[in-house]
mmCIF file of C-alpha atoms in Angstrom:
data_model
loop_
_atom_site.group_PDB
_atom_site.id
_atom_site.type_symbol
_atom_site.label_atom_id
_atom_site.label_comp_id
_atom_site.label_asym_id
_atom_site.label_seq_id
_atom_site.Cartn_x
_atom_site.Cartn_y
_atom_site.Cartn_z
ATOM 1 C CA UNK A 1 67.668 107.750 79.175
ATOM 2 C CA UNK A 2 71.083 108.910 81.104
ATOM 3 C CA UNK A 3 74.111 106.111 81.710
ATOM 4 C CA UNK A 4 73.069 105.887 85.235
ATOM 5 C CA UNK A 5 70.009 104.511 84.709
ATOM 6 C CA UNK A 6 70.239 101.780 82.447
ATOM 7 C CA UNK A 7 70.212 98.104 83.641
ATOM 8 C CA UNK A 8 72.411 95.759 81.114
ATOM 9 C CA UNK A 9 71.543 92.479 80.797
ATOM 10 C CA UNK A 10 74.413 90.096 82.495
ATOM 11 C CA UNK A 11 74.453 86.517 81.174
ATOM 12 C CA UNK A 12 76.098 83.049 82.302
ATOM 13 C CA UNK A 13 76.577 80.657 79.562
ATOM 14 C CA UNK A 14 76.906 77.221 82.108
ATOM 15 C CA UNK A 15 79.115 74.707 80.597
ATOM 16 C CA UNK A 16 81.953 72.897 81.927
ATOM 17 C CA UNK A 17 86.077 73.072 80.876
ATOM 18 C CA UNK A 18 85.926 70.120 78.655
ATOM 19 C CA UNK A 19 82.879 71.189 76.554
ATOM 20 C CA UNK A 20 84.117 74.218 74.852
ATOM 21 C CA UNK A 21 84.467 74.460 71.013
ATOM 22 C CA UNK A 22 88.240 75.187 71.280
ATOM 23 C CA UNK A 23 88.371 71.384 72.479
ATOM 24 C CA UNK A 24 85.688 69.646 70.878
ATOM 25 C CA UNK A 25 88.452 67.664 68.621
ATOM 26 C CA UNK A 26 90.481 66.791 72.043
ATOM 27 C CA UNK A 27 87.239 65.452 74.288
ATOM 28 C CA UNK A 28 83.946 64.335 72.631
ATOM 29 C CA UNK A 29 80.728 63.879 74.421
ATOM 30 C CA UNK A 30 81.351 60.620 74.668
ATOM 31 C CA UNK A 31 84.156 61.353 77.163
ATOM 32 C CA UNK A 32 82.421 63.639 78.895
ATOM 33 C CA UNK A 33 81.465 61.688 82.192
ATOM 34 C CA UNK A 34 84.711 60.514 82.147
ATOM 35 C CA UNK A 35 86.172 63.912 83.033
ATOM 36 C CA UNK A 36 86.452 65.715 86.505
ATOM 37 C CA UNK A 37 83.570 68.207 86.700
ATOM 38 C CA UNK A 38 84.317 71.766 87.931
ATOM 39 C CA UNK A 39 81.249 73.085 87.256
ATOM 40 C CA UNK A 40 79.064 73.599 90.522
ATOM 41 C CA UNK A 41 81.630 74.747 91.853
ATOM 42 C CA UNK A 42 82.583 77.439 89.506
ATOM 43 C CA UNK A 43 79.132 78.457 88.839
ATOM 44 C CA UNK A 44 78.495 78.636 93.267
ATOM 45 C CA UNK A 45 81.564 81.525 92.871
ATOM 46 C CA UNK A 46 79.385 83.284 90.328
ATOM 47 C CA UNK A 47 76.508 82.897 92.386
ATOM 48 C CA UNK A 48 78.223 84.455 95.095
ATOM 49 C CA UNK A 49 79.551 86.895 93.533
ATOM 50 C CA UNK A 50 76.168 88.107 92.658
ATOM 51 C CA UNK A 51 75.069 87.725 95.893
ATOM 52 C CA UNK A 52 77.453 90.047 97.349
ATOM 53 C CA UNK A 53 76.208 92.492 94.849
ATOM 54 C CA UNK A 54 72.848 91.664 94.876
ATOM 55 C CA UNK A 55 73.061 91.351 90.796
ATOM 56 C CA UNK A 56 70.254 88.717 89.119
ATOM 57 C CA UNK A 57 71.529 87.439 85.992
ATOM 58 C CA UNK A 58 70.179 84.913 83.578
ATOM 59 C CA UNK A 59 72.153 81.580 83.475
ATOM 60 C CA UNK A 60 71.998 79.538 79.878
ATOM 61 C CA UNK A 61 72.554 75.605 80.990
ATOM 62 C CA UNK A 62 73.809 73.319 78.644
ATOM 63 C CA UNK A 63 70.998 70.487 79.011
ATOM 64 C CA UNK A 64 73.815 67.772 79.938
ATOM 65 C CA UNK A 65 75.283 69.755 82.618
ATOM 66 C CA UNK A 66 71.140 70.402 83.854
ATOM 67 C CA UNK A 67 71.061 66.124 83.461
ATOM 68 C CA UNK A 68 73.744 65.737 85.315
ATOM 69 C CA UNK A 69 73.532 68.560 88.254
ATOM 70 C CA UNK A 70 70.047 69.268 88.811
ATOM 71 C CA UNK A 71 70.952 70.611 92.035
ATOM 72 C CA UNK A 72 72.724 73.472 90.695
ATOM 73 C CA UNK A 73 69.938 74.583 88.276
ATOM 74 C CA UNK A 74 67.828 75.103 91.055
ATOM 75 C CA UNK A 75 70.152 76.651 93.211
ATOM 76 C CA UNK A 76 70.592 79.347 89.932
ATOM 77 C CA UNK A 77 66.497 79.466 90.324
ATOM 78 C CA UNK A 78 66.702 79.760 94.243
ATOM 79 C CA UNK A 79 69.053 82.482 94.384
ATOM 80 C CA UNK A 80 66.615 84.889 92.227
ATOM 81 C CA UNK A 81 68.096 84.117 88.654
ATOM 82 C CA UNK A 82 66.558 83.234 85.442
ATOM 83 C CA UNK A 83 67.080 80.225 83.287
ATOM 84 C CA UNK A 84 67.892 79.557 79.911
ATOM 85 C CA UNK A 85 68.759 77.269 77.134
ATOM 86 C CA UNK A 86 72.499 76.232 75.951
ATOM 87 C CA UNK A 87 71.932 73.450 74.077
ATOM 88 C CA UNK A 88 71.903 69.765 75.061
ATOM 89 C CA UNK A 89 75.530 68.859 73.632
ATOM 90 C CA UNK A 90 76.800 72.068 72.524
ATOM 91 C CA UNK A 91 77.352 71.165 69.625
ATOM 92 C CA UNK A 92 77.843 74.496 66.849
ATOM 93 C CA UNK A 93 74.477 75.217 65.334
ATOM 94 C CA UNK A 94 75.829 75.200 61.929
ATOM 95 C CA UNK A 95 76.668 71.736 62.268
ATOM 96 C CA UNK A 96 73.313 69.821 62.603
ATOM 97 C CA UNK A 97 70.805 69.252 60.015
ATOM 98 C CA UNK A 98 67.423 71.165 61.731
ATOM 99 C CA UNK A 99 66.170 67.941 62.550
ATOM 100 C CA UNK A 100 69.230 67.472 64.611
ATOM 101 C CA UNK A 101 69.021 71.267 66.134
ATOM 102 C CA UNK A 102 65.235 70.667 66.854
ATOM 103 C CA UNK A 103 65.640 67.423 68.646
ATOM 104 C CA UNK A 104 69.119 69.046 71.066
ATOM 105 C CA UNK A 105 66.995 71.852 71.680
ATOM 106 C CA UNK A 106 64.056 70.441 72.714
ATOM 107 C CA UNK A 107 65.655 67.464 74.539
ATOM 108 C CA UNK A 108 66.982 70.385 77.010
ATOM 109 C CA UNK A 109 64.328 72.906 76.985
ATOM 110 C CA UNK A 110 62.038 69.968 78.298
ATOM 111 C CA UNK A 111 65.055 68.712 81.108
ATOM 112 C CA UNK A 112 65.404 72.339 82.066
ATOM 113 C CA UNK A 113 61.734 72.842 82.375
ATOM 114 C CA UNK A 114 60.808 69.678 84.391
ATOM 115 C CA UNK A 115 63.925 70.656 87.310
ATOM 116 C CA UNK A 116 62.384 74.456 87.123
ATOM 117 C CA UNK A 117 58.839 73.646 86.759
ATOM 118 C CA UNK A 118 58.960 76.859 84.981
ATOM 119 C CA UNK A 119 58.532 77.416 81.130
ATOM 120 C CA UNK A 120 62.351 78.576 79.865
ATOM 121 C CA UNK A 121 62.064 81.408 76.976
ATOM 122 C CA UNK A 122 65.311 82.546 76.145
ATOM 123 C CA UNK A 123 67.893 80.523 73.957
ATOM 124 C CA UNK A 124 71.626 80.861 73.400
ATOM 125 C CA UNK A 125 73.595 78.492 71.153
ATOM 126 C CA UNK A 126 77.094 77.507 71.723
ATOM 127 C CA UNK A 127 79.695 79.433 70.173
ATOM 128 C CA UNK A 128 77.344 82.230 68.928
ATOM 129 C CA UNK A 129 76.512 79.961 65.998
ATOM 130 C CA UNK A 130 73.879 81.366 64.668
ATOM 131 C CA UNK A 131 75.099 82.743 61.580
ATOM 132 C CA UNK A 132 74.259 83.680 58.053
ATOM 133 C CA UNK A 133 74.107 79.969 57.123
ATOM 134 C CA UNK A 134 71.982 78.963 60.288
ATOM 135 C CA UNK A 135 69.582 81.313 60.215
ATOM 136 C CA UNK A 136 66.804 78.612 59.972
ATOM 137 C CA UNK A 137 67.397 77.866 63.595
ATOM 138 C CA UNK A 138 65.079 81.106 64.663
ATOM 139 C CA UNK A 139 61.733 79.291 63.375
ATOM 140 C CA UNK A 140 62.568 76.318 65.029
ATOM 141 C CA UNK A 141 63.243 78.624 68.441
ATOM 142 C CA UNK A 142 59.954 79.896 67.684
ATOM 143 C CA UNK A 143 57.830 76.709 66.718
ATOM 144 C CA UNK A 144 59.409 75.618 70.500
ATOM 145 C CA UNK A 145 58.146 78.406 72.357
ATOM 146 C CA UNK A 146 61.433 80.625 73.191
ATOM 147 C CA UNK A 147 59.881 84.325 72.671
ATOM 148 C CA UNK A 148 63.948 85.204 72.147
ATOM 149 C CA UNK A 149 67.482 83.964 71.200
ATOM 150 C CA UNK A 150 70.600 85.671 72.300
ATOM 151 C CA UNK A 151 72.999 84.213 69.972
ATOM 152 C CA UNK A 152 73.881 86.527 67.135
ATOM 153 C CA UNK A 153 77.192 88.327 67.318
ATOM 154 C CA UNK A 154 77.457 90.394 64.886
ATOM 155 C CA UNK A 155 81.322 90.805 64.246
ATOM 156 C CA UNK A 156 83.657 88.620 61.793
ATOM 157 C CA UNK A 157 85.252 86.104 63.675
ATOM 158 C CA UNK A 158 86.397 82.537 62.444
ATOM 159 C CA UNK A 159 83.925 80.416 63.665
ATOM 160 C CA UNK A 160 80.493 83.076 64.345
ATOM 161 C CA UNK A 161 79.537 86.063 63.551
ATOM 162 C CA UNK A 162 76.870 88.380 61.300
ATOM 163 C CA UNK A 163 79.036 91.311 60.392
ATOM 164 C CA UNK A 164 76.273 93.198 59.381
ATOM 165 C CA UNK A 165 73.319 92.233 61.947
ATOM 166 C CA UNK A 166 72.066 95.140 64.101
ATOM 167 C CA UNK A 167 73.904 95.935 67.444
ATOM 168 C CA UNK A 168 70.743 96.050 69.229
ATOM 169 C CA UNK A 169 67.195 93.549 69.764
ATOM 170 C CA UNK A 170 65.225 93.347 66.839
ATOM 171 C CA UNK A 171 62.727 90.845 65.310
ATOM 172 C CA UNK A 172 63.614 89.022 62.153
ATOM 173 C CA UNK A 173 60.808 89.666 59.171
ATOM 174 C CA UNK A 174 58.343 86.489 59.521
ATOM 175 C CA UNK A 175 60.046 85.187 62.310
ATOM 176 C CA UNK A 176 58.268 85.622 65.453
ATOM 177 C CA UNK A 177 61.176 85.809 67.994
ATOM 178 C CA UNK A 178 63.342 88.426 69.559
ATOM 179 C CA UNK A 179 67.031 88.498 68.911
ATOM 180 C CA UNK A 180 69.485 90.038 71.513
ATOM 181 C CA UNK A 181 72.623 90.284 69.836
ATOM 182 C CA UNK A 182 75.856 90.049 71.912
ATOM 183 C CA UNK A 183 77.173 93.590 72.253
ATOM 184 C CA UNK A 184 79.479 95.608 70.103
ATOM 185 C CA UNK A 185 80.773 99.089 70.778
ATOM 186 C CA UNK A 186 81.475 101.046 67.440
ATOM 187 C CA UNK A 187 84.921 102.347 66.836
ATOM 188 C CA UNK A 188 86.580 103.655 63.619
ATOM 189 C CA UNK A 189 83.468 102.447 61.948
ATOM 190 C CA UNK A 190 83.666 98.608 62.867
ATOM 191 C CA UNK A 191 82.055 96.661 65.624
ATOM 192 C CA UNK A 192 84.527 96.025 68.812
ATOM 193 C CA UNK A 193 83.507 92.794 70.615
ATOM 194 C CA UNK A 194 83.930 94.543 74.147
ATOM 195 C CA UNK A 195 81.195 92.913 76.671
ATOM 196 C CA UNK A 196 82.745 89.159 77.547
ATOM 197 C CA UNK A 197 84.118 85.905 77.316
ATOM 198 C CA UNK A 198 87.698 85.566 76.041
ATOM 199 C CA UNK A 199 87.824 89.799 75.180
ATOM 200 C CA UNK A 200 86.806 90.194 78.690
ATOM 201 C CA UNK A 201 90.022 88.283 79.647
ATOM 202 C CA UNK A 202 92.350 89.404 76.577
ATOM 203 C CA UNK A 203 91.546 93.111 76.993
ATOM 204 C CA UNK A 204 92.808 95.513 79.654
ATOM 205 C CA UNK A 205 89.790 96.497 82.098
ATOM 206 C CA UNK A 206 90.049 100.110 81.725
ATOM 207 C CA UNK A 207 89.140 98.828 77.751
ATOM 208 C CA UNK A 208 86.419 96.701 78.295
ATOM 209 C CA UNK A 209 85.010 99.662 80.608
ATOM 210 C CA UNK A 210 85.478 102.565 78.361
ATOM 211 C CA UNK A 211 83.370 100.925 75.369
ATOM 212 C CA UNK A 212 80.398 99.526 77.707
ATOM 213 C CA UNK A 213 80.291 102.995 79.342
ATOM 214 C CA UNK A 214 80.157 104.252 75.402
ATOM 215 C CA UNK A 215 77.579 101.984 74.487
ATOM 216 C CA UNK A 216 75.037 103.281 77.273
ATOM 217 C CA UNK A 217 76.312 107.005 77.277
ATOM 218 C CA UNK A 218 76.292 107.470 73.266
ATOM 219 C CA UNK A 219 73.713 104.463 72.118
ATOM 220 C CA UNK A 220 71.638 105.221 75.169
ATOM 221 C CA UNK A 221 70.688 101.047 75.041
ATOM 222 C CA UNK A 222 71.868 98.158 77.725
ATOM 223 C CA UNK A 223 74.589 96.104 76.667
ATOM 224 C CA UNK A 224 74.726 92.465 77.168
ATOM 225 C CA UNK A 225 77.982 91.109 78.671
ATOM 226 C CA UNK A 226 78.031 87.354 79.315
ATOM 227 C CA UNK A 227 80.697 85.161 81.366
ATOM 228 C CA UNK A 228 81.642 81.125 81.616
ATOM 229 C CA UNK A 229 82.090 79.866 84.870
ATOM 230 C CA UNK A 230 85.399 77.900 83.760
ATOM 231 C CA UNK A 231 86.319 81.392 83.142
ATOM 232 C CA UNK A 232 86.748 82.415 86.817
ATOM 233 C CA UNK A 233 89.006 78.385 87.647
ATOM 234 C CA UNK A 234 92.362 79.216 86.727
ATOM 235 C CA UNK A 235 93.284 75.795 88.730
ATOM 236 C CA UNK A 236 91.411 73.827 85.676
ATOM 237 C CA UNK A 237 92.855 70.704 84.215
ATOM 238 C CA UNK A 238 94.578 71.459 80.968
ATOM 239 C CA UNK A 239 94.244 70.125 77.730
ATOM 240 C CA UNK A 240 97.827 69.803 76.308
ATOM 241 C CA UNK A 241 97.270 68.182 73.073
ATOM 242 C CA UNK A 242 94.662 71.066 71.741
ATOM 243 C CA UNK A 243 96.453 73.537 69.261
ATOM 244 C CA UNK A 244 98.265 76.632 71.001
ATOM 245 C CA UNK A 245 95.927 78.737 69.340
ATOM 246 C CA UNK A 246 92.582 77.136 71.078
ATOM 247 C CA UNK A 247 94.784 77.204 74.406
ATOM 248 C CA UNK A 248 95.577 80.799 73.996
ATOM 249 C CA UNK A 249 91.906 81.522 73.494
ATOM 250 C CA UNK A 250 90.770 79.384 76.538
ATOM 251 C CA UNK A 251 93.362 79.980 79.229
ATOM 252 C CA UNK A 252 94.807 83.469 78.538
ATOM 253 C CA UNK A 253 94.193 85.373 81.809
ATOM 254 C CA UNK A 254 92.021 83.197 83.727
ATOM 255 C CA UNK A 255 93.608 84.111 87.139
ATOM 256 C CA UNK A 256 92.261 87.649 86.165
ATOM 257 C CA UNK A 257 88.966 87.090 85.624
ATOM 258 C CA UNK A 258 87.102 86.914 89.049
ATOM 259 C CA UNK A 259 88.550 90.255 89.850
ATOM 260 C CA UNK A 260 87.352 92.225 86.779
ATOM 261 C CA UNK A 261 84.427 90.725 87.094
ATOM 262 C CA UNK A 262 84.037 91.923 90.385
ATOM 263 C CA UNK A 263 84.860 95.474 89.366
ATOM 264 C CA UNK A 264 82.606 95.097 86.502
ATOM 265 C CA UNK A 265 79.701 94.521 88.884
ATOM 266 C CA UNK A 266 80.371 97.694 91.126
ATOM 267 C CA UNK A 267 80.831 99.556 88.158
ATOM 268 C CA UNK A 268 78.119 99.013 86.043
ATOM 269 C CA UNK A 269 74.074 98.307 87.070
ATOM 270 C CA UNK A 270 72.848 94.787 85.658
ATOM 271 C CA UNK A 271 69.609 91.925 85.856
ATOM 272 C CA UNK A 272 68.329 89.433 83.922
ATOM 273 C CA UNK A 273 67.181 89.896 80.342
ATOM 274 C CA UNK A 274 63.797 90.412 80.023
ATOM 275 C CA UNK A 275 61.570 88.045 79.193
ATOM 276 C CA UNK A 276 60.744 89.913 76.093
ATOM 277 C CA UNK A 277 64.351 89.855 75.090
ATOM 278 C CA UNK A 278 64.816 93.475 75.865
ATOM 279 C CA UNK A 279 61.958 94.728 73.309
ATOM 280 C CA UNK A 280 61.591 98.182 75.268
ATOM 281 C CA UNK A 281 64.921 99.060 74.053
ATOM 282 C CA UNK A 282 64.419 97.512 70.273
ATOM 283 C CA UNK A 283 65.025 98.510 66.955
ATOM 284 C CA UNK A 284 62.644 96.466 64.295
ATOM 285 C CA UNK A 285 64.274 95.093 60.888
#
């Protein structure tokens, strides 16, 4: 398979400002409603974006935002896109007894369901926390009927991360799901995080472009590159009394990231992830 021909998998994870992990300690769920939401909006600059490209993507909704803006999940569905789950609270998987995980992911696999009226397969959880000590949450995943989870990143990092997980989809040994790890590009024999998020806004583009054009030219495989829509409102209300660590990681370079992303999107082919979690390109542990 040549470069030009592969389709990588672009992904929205749809949360709002206020409900990252880098502020959880500043404004609890509780607080929530309380807050101005920026969310439709941000995520109708996505949408447009994709439009003008005519890119599909597949949008993970935190199950409070889906409660909350109905609307918007079924302008995602309208507009050609696929939905998935983020969680009802976002609340770190590592956190929650798996009673706890079962009951947040089910409560918003069934609220995302009943505004699609369309089963929803694929499952991300918030912050990438499925980790070494979480890896319990793929039965549950399973035993709920998501056929894959896209939430293993397998890097060190403070709070996520697998260092040693494949780069690529695979099935876990008795576990009847597909993971589609977050994408890597391998350099001086360690895993780069290259395809998103806060590296997508920390490194230069001309970085972030010469690793994903090195993970389809030398791995031959898609790479999946996911995006906030906070990520592209540099006018967001900020939260002063988080540490200047957790602000550096939130607001560094947000009046940058609508125009990468637009130069990502002419520069590289993208969809949806399959609803097999990308199986046709797998490797199986």
């Amino acid at each position: 398979m040549n470069q030009a021909s592969i389709v990588n998998y672009l992904t929205i994870d749809v949360e709002d400002y206020y409900q990252v992990s880098a502020f959880e300690e500043v404004v609890t769920p509780s607080m929530w409603d309380s807050m101005p939401s920026r969310v439709e909006r941000n995520t109708q600059i996505l949408l447009d974006m994709l439009d003008a490209f005519k890119t599909r993507a597949t949008f993970f909704v935190v199950g409070w935002i889906a409660e909350r803006h109905p609307n918007l999940v079924r302008s995602i569905i309208d507009r050609g896109h696929e939905i998935g789950c983020h969680s009802y609270l976002h609340r770190r998987v590592y956190t929650l007894t798996p009673a706890e995980f079962r009951d947040d992911t089910k409560k918003a696999k069934d609220i995302l369901e009943n505004i699609c009226e369309q089963v929803v397969l694929g499952y991300r959880a918030p912050s990438y926390s499925i980790t070494s000590n979480s890896l319990w949450a793929l039965d549950i995943l399973a035993a709920l009927g998501f056929k894959y989870d896209s939430s293993v990143f397998p890097i060190c990092h403070d709070i996520y991360g697998i260092p040693g997980a494949p780069r690529f989809s695979y099935v876990l040994p008795g576990c009847d799901i597909v993971e589609l790890p977050i994408s890597t590009a391998r350099f001086l024999g360690r895993n780069i995080p290259v395809a998103g998020g806060g590296y997508f806004r920390l490194f230069p583009y001309w970085i972030t472009r010469f690793f994903l054009r090195k993970i389809n030219r030398e791995d031959k495989r898609p790479f999946v590159f996911y995006l906030h829509p906070w990520e592209v409102d540099p006018g967001q209300p900020r939260f002063s009394q988080a540490s200047p660590f957790s602000r550096f990681r939130h607001y560094n370079n947000l009046n940058k990231t609508a125009g990468r992303f637009r130069q990502l999107l002419q520069d590289f082919s993208f969809g949806a992830i399959p609803h097999d979690g990308g199986m046709e390109f797998s490797s199986v542990v």
